[in-house]
Coordinates of C-alpha atoms in Angstrom, one line a residue:
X1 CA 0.0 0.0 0.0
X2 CA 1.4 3.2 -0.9
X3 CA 0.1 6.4 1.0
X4 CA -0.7 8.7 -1.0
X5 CA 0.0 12.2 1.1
X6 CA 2.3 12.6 4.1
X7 CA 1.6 11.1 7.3
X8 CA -0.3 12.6 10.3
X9 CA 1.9 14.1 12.5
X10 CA 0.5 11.6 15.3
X11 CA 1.8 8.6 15.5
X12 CA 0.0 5.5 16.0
X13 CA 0.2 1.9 16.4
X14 CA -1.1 2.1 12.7
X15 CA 1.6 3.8 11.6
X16 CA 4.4 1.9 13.2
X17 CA 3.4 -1.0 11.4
X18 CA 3.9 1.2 8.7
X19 CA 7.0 2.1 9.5
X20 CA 8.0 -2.0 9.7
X21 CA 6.4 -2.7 6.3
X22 CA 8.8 -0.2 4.7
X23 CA 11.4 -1.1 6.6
X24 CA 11.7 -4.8 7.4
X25 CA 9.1 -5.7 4.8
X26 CA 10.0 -8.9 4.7
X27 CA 9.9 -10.1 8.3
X28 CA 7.4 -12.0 9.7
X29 CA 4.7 -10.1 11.6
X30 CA 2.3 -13.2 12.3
X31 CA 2.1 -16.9 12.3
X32 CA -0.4 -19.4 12.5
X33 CA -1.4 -22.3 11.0
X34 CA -2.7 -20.6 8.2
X35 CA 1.0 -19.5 7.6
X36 CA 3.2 -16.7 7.9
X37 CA 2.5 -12.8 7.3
X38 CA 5.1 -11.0 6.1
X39 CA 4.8 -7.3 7.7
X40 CA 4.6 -5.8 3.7
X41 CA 1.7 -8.7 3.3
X42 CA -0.2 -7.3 7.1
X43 CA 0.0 -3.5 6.3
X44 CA -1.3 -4.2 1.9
X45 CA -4.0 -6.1 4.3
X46 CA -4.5 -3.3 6.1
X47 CA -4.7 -1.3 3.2
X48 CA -7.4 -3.1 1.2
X49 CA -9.8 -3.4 4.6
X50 CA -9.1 0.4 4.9
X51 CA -10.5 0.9 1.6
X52 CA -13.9 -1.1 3.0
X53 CA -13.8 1.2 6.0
X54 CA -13.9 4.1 4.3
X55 CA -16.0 3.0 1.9
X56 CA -18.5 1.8 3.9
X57 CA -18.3 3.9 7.4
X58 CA -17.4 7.4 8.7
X59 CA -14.6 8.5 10.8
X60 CA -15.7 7.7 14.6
X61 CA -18.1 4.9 13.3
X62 CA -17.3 1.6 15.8
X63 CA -16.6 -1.3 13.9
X64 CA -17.9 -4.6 16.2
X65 CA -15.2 -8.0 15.4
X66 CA -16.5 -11.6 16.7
X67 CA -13.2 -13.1 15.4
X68 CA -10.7 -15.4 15.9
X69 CA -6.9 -14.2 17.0
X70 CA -5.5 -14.5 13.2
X71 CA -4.5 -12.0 10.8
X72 CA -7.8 -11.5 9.9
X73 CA -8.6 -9.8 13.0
X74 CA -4.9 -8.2 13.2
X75 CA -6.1 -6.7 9.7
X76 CA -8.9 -5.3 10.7
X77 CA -8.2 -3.8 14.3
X78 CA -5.1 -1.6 12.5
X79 CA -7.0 -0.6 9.5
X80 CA -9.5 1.3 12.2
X81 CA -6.8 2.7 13.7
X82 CA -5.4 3.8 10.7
X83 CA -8.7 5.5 9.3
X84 CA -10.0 6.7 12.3
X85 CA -12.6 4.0 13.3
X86 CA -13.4 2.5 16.5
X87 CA -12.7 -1.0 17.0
X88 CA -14.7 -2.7 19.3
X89 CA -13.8 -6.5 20.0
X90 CA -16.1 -9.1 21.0
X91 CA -14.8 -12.8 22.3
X92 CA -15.0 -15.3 19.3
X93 CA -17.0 -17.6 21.4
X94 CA -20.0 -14.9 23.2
X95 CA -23.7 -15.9 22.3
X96 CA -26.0 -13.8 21.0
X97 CA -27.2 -12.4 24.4
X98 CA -24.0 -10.8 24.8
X99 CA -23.2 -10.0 21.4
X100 CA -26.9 -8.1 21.1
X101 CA -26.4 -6.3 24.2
X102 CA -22.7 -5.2 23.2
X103 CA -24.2 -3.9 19.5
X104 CA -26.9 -2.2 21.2
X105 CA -24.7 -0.3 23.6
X106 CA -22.1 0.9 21.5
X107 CA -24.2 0.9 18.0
X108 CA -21.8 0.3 15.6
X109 CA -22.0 0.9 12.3
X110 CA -20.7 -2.3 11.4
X111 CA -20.0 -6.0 12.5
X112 CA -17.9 -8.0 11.4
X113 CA -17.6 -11.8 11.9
X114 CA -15.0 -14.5 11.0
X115 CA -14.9 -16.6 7.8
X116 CA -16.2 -19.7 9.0
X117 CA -19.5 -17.9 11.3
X118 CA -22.3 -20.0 12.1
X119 CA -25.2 -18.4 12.6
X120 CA -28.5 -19.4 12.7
X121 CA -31.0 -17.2 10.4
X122 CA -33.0 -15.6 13.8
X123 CA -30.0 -14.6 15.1
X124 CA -28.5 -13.0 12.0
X125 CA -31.8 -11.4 11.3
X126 CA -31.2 -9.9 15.2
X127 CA -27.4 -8.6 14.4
X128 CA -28.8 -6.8 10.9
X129 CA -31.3 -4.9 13.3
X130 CA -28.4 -4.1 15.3
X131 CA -25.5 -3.4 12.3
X132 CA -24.7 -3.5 8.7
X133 CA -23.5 -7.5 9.1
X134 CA -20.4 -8.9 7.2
X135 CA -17.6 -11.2 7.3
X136 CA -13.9 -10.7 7.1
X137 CA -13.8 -12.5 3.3
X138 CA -16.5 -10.3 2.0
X139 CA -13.9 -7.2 3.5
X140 CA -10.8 -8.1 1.9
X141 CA -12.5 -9.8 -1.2
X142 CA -11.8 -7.4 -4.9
X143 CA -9.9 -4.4 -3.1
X144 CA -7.2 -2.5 -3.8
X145 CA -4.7 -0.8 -1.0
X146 CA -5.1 2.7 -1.9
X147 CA -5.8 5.0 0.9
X148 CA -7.2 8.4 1.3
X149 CA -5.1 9.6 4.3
X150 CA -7.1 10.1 7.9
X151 CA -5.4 12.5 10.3
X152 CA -5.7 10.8 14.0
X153 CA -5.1 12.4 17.1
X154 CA -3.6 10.8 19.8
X155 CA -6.7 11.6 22.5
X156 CA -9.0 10.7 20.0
X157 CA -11.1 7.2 20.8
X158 CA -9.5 3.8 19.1
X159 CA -11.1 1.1 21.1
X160 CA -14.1 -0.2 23.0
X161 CA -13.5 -2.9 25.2
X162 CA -16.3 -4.3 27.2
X163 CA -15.3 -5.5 30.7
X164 CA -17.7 -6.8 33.0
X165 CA -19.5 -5.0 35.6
X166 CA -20.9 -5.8 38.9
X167 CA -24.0 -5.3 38.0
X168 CA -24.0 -7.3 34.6
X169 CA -24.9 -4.2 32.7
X170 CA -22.6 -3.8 29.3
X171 CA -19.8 -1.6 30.4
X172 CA -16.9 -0.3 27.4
X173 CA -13.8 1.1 28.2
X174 CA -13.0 4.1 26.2
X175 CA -9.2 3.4 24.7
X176 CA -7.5 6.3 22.7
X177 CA -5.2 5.8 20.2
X178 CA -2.0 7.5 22.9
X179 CA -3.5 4.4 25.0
X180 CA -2.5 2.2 23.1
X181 CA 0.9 3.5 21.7
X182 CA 2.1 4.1 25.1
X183 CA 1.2 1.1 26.7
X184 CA 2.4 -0.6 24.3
X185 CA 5.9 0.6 23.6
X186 CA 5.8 0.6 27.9
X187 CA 5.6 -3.2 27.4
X188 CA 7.9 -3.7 24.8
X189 CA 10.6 -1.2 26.7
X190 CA 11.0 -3.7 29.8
X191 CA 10.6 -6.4 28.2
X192 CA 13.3 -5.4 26.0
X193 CA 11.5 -6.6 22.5
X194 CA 13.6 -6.8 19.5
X195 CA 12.7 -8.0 15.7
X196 CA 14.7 -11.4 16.4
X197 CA 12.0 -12.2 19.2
X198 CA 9.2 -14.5 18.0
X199 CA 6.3 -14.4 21.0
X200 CA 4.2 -17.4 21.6
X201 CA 0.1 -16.1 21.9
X202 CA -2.4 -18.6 23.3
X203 CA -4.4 -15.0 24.8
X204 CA -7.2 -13.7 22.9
X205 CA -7.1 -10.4 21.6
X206 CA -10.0 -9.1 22.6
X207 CA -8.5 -9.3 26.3
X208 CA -6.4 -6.5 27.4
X209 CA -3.7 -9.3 27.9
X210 CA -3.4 -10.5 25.2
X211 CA -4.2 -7.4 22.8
X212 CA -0.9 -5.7 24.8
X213 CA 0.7 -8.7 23.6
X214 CA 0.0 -8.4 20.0
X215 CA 0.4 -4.5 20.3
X216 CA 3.9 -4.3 22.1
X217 CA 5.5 -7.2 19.5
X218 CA 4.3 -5.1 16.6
X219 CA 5.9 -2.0 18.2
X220 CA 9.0 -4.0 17.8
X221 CA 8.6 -5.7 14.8
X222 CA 8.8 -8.7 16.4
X223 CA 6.8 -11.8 15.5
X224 CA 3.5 -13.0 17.0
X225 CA 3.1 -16.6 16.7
X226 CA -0.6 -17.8 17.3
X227 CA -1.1 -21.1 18.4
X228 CA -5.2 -21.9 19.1
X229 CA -4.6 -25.3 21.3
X230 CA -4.3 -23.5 24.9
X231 CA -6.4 -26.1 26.9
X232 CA -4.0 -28.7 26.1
X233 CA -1.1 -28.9 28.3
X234 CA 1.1 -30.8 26.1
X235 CA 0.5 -29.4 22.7
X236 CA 1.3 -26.0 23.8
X237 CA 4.3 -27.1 25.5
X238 CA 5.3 -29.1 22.1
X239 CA 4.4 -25.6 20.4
X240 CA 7.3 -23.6 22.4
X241 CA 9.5 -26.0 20.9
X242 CA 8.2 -25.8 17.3
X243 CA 7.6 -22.3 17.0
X244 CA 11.2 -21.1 18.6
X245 CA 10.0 -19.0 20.5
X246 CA 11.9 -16.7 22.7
X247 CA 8.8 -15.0 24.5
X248 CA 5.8 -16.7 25.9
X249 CA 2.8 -14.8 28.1
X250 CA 0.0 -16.9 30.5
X251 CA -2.2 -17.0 32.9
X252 CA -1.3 -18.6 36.8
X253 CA -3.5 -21.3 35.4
X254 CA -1.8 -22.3 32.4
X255 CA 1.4 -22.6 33.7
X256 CA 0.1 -24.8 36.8
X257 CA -1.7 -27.1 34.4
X258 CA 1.6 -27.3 31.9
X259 CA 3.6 -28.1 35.0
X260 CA 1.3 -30.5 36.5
X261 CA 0.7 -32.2 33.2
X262 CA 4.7 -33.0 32.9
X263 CA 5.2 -31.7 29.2
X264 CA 6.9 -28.8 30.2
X265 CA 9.8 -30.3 32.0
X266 CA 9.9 -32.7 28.4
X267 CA 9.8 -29.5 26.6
X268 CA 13.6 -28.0 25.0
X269 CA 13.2 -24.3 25.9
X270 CA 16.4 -23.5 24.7
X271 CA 15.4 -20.6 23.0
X272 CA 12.9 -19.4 25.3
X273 CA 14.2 -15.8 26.8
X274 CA 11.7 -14.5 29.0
X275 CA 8.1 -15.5 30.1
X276 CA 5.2 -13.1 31.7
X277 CA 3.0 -13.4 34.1
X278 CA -0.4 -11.6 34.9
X279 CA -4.1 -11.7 35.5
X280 CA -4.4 -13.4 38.3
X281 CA -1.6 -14.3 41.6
X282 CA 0.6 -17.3 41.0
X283 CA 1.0 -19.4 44.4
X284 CA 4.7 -19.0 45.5
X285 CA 5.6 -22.4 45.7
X286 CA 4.2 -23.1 42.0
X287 CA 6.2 -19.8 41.0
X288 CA 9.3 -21.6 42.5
X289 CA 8.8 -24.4 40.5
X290 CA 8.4 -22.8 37.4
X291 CA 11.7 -21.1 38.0
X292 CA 13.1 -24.4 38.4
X293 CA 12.1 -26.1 35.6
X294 CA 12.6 -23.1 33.3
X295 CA 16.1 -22.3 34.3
X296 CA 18.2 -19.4 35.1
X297 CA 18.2 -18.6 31.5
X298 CA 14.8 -17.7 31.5
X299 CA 13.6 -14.7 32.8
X300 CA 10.4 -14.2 34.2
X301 CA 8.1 -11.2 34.7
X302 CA 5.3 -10.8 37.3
X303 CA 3.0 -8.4 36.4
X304 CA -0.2 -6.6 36.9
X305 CA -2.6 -4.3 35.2
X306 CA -6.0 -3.7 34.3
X307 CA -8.9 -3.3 30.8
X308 CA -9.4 0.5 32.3
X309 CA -5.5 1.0 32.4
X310 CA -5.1 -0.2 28.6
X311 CA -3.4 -3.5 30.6
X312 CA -0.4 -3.2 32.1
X313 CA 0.3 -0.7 35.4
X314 CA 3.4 -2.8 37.1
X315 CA 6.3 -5.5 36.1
X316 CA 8.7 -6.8 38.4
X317 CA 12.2 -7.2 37.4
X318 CA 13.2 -10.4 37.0
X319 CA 16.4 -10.3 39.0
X320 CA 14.1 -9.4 42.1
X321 CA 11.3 -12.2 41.6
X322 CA 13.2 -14.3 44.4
X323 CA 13.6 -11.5 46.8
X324 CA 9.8 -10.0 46.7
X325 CA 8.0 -12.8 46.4
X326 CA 4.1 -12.1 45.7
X327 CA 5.2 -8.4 44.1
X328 CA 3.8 -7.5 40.9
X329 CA 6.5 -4.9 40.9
X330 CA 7.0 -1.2 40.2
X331 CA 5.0 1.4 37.6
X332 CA 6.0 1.3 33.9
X333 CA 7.0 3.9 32.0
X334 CA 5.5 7.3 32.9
X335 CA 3.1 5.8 35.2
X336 CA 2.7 6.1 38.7
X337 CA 1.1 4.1 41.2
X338 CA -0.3 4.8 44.7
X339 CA -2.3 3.1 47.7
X340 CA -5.3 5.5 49.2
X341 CA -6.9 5.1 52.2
X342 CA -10.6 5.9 52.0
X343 CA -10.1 9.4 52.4
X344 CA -7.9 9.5 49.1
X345 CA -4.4 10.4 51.1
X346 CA -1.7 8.2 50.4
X347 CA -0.7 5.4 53.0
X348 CA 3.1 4.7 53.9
X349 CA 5.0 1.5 52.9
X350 CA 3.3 -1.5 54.3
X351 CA -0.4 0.1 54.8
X352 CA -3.1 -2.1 53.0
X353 CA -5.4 0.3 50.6
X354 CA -6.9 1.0 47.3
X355 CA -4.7 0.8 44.8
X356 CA -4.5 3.6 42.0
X357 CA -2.8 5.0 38.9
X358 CA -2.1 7.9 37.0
X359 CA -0.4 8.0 33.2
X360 CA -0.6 7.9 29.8
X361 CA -2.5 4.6 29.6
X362 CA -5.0 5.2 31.1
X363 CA -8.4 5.1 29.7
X364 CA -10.6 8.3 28.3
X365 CA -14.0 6.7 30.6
X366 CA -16.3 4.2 30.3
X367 CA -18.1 4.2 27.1
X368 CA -21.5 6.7 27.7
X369 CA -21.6 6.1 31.7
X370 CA -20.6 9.3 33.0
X371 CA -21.3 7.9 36.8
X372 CA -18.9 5.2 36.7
X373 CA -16.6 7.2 34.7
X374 CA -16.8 9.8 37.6
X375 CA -16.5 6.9 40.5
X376 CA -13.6 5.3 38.6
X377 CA -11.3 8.5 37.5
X378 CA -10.6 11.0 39.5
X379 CA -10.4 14.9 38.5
X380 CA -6.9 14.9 38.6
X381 CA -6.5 11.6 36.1
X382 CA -5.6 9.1 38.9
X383 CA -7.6 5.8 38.2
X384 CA -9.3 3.8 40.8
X385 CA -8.4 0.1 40.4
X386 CA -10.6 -1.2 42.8
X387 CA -8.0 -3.3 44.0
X388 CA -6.3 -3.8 47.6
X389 CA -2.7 -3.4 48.2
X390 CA 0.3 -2.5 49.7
X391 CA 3.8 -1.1 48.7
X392 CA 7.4 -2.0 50.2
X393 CA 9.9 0.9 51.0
X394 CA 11.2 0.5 47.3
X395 CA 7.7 1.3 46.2
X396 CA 7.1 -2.2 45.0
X397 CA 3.7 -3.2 44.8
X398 CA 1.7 -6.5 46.5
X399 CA -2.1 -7.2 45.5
X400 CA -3.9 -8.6 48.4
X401 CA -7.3 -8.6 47.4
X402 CA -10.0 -6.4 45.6
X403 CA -13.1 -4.7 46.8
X404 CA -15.0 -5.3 43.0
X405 CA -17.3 -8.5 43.1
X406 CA -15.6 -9.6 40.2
X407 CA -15.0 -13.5 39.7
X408 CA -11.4 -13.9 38.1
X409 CA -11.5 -17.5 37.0
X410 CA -7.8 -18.3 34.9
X411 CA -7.5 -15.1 32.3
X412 CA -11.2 -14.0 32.3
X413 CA -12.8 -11.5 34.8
X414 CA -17.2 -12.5 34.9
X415 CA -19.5 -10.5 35.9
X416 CA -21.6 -12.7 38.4
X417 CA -25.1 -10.9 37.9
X418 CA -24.1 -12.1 34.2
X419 CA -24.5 -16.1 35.1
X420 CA -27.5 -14.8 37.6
X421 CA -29.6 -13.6 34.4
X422 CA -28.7 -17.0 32.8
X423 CA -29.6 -18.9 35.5
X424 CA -32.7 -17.0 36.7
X425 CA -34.6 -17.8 33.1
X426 CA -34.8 -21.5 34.5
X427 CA -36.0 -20.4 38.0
X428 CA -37.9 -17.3 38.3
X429 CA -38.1 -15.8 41.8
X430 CA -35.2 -18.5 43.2
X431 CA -33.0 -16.6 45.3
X432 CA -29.5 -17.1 43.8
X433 CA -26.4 -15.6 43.3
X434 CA -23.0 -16.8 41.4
X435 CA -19.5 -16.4 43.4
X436 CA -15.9 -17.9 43.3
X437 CA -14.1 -20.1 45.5
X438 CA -10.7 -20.9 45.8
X439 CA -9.0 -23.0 42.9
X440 CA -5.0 -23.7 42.7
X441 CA -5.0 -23.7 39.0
X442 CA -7.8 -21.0 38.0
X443 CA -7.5 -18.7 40.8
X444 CA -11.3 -19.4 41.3
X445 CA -13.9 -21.3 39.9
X446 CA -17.8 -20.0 39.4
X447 CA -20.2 -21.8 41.8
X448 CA -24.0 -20.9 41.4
X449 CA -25.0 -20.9 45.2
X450 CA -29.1 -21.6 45.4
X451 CA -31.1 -20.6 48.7
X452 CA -32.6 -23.3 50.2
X453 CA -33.4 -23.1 53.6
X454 CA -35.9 -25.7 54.3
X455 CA -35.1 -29.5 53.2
X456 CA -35.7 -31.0 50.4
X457 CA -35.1 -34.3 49.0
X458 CA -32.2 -35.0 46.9
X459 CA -34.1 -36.1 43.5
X460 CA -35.5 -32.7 43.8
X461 CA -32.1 -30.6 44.3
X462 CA -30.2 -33.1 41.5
X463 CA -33.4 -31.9 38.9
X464 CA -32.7 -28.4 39.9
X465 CA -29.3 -28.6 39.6
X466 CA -29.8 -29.7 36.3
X467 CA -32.0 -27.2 35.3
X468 CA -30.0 -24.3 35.9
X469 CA -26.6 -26.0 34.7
X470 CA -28.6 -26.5 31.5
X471 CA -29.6 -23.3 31.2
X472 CA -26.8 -21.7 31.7
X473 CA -24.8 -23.8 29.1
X474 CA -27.3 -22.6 26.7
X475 CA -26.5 -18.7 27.4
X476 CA -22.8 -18.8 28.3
X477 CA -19.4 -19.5 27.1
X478 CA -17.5 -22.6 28.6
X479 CA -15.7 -20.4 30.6
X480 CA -18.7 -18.6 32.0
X481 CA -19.9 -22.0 33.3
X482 CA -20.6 -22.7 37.6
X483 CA -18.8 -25.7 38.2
X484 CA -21.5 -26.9 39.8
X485 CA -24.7 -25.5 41.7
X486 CA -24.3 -25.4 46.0
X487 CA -27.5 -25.0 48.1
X488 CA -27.3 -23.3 51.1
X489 CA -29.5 -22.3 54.2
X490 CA -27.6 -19.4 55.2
X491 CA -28.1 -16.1 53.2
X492 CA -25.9 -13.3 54.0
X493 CA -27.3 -10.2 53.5
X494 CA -26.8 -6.3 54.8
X495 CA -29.5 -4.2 56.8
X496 CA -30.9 -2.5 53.3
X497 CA -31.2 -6.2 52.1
X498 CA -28.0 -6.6 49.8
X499 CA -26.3 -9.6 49.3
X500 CA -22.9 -9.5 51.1
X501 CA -21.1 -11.8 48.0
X502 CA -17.9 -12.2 50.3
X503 CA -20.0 -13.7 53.0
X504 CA -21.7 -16.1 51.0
X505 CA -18.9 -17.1 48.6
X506 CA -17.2 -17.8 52.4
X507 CA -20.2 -20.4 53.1
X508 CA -20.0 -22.3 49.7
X509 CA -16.1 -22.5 50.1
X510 CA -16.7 -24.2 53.8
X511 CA -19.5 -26.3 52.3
X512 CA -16.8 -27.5 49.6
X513 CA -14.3 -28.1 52.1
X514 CA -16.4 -29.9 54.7
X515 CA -17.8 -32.2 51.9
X516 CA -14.4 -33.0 50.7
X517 CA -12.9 -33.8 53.7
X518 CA -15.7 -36.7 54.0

């Protein structure tokens, strides 16, 4: 694609890839098992979906993706960018509930879905009401890679990312294009990304995770190797080995399940150079272990971050990983980070608060909900995670808990009034609620607890159970799932009547434990 006027004086993630195309052109950007992208093949991609964009949308139109992590997708995300769209990712596998309630927040002008969608024709007749409905063929299909130039700013908006709420409701964070950059190049700085590194993705983009992932190896000109077989241990061990990687970024709960499984003590990590930790605390003693199987060669990087903070707010440095355990480390780049007390002052080294942030990725708002927005940020620009913490006289940070409801179950964070609507459909007026227990490999897993205070007989509990389980498979993701539905007599609940989650999650736990220790 040849531009055809100079370029904005903003610079984007757009136009660094740019930047690579002209000057590596023939490195590898991508690979998956459709094959490798060269960087000149992913921006003449880029070009030819631009062309769509702007033929069929206006500047500050959000485009909707249900796609796969692929090229196609990669395509697409940096062709907004580069016109001035909004990109607004949606998890490959959300049903229709989710995806309809995203469309109808955000009202984009189009959605886009993979090559191989499935749909059935009442559901695509609800997405037409919603959007113009396409797929990612029909975008790349006839055109050319010419390119009326867009001029971006760097405040202006570049993503939507929906993160769930306590309350359920569809919630976007507002990414802007300075976001991104930053964050990116953040990452890529300590993590000291280079074009001979070839990173090893098994994240989905539309997670903050995982989209920093793809961002920051781009930034570099590195190469993002995608490999689709996550959930099983031994082929995505085999894959470090095949792909040569030198980079590789997980979850707590996928490295406790390739350790546990064996293959990654089989595996030749030679060139392996580094590794990455975040989303949710690994368990000391399994971090030791990793280090031990991994080597002294391979470095490893605790981390934490947030969807409202573009993702990353903290690494720690690899040399001090043995000498802070449980630290996610110190701010990136131009960030800084800070624990509040309830009356916003700042706390000394070793007082438990609220964690919070200030920098340049962190994100515009939430998508039209000016009341969180105002909850969330502050006037000043320091974001409230929401999150409990502490930091050490070195101004190294330790996560202890979080005061959201959230359920982080391995790399996802649910909304629990989200499996409460699902569940409710098959039991109107049943008191229920969803919480997490403790799990050594997710972090926590979703139990559906069910109030039932007077006894029942156990036929009639196991059809129950049923019931809801069934219904919920038929409105959730896998991952979305309750492990399994718990019936308790004891409800927790405040003086005005609210459900104190902590409480109750407590009580389900205890049932668990007692029950296994029979």
């Amino acid at each position: 694609m040849t531009l055809q006027a100079a370029r904005p004086t903003v610079k984007s993630l757009a136009w660094t890839l740019a930047h690579h195309a002209g000057a590596v052109p023939d490195c590898i950007a991508c690979e998956s098992a459709e094959g490798p992208v060269t960087y000149a093949g992913l921006w003449e991609a880029v070009g030819r979906c631009a062309t769509f964009l702007q033929e069929s949308s206006d500047v500050g139109d959000r485009v909707a993706l249900q796609l796969p992590n692929g090229a196609d997708l990669i395509a697409i995300a940096y062709a907004c960018y580069l016109t001035g769209r909004v990109v607004v990712p949606l998890h490959a596998e959300a049903r229709l509930p989710a995806v309809a309630a995203a469309l109808r927040d955000c009202r984009p002008q189009l959605f886009i879905h993979s090559r191989e969608w499935r749909c059935s024709t009442e559901d695509r007749e609800v997405l037409a009401g919603l959007a113009a409905v396409t797929s990612a063929e029909a975008v790349f299909a006839g055109r050319s890679a010419t390119l009326a130039p867009t001029a971006v700013a760097s405040n202006q908006l570049a993503r939507l990312v929906y993160t769930s709420g306590t309350t359920g409701a569809p919630k976007a964070v507002q990414l802007s294009h300075h976001n991104l950059a930053s964050n990116a190049r953040a990452i890529a700085d300590y993590l000291e990304l280079t074009p001979a590194d070839r990173g090893l993705c098994q994240l989905p983009f539309t997670y903050a995770y995982g989209n920093s992932m793809l961002d920051s190896h781009l930034v570099a000109g590195a190469t993002l190797v995608l490999e689709a077989q996550a959930s099983f241990p031994a082929r995505l061990a085999e894959a470090l080995t095949r792909s040569r990687a030198t980079g590789f970024s997980a979850v707590a709960a996928t490295y406790v399940l390739l350790l546990d499984s064996g293959a990654l003590q089989k595996t030749d990590l030679s060139r392996l150079r580094y590794v990455t930790q975040a989303g949710s605390r690994m368990a000391a003693d399994r971090l030791a272990e990793l280090r031990a199987v991994l080597g002294p060669s391979v470095s490893i990087y605790a981390m934490y971050g947030q969807t409202e903070a573009t993702s990353r707010l903290t690494f720690l440095p690899p040399e001090l990983l043995a000498s802070k355990p449980g630290s996610v480390g110190r701010a990136i780049a131009d960030t800084a980070i800070a624990v509040w007390n309830e009356q916003d002052q700042p706390l000394s080294a070793g007082a438990v608060g609220e964690i919070v942030a200030r920098g340049p990725s962190i994100m515009l708002g939430y998508w039209q909900q000016p009341e969180s927005t105002a909850a969330t940020l502050t006037a000043d620009g320091w974001l409230r995670t929401g999150d409990l913490g502490y930091q050490d006289e070195d101004g190294d940070l330790y996560v202890t808990g979080r005061r959201r409801e959230m359920i982080k179950s391995g790399a996802h964070r649910i909304a629990p009034a989200e499996i409460e609507e699902a569940a409710q459909q098959a039991a109107p007026g049943l008191r229920l609620a969803a919480v997490g227990t403790p799990d050594a490999v997710l972090g926590e897993r979703i139990q559906l607890a069910v109030h039932w205070p007077q006894a029942a007989a156990e036929q009639e509990q196991r059809a129950l159970r049923q019931r809801l389980l069934r219904q919920c498979k038929a409105q959730l993701p896998l991952f979305k799932m309750p492990q399994d539905v718990r019936f308790v007599a004891e409800w927790p609940q405040t003086e005005s009547g609210k459900l104190k989650r902590t409480a109750l999650a407590g009580i389900v736990a205890d049932q668990i434990a007692a029950r296994d220790s029979c």
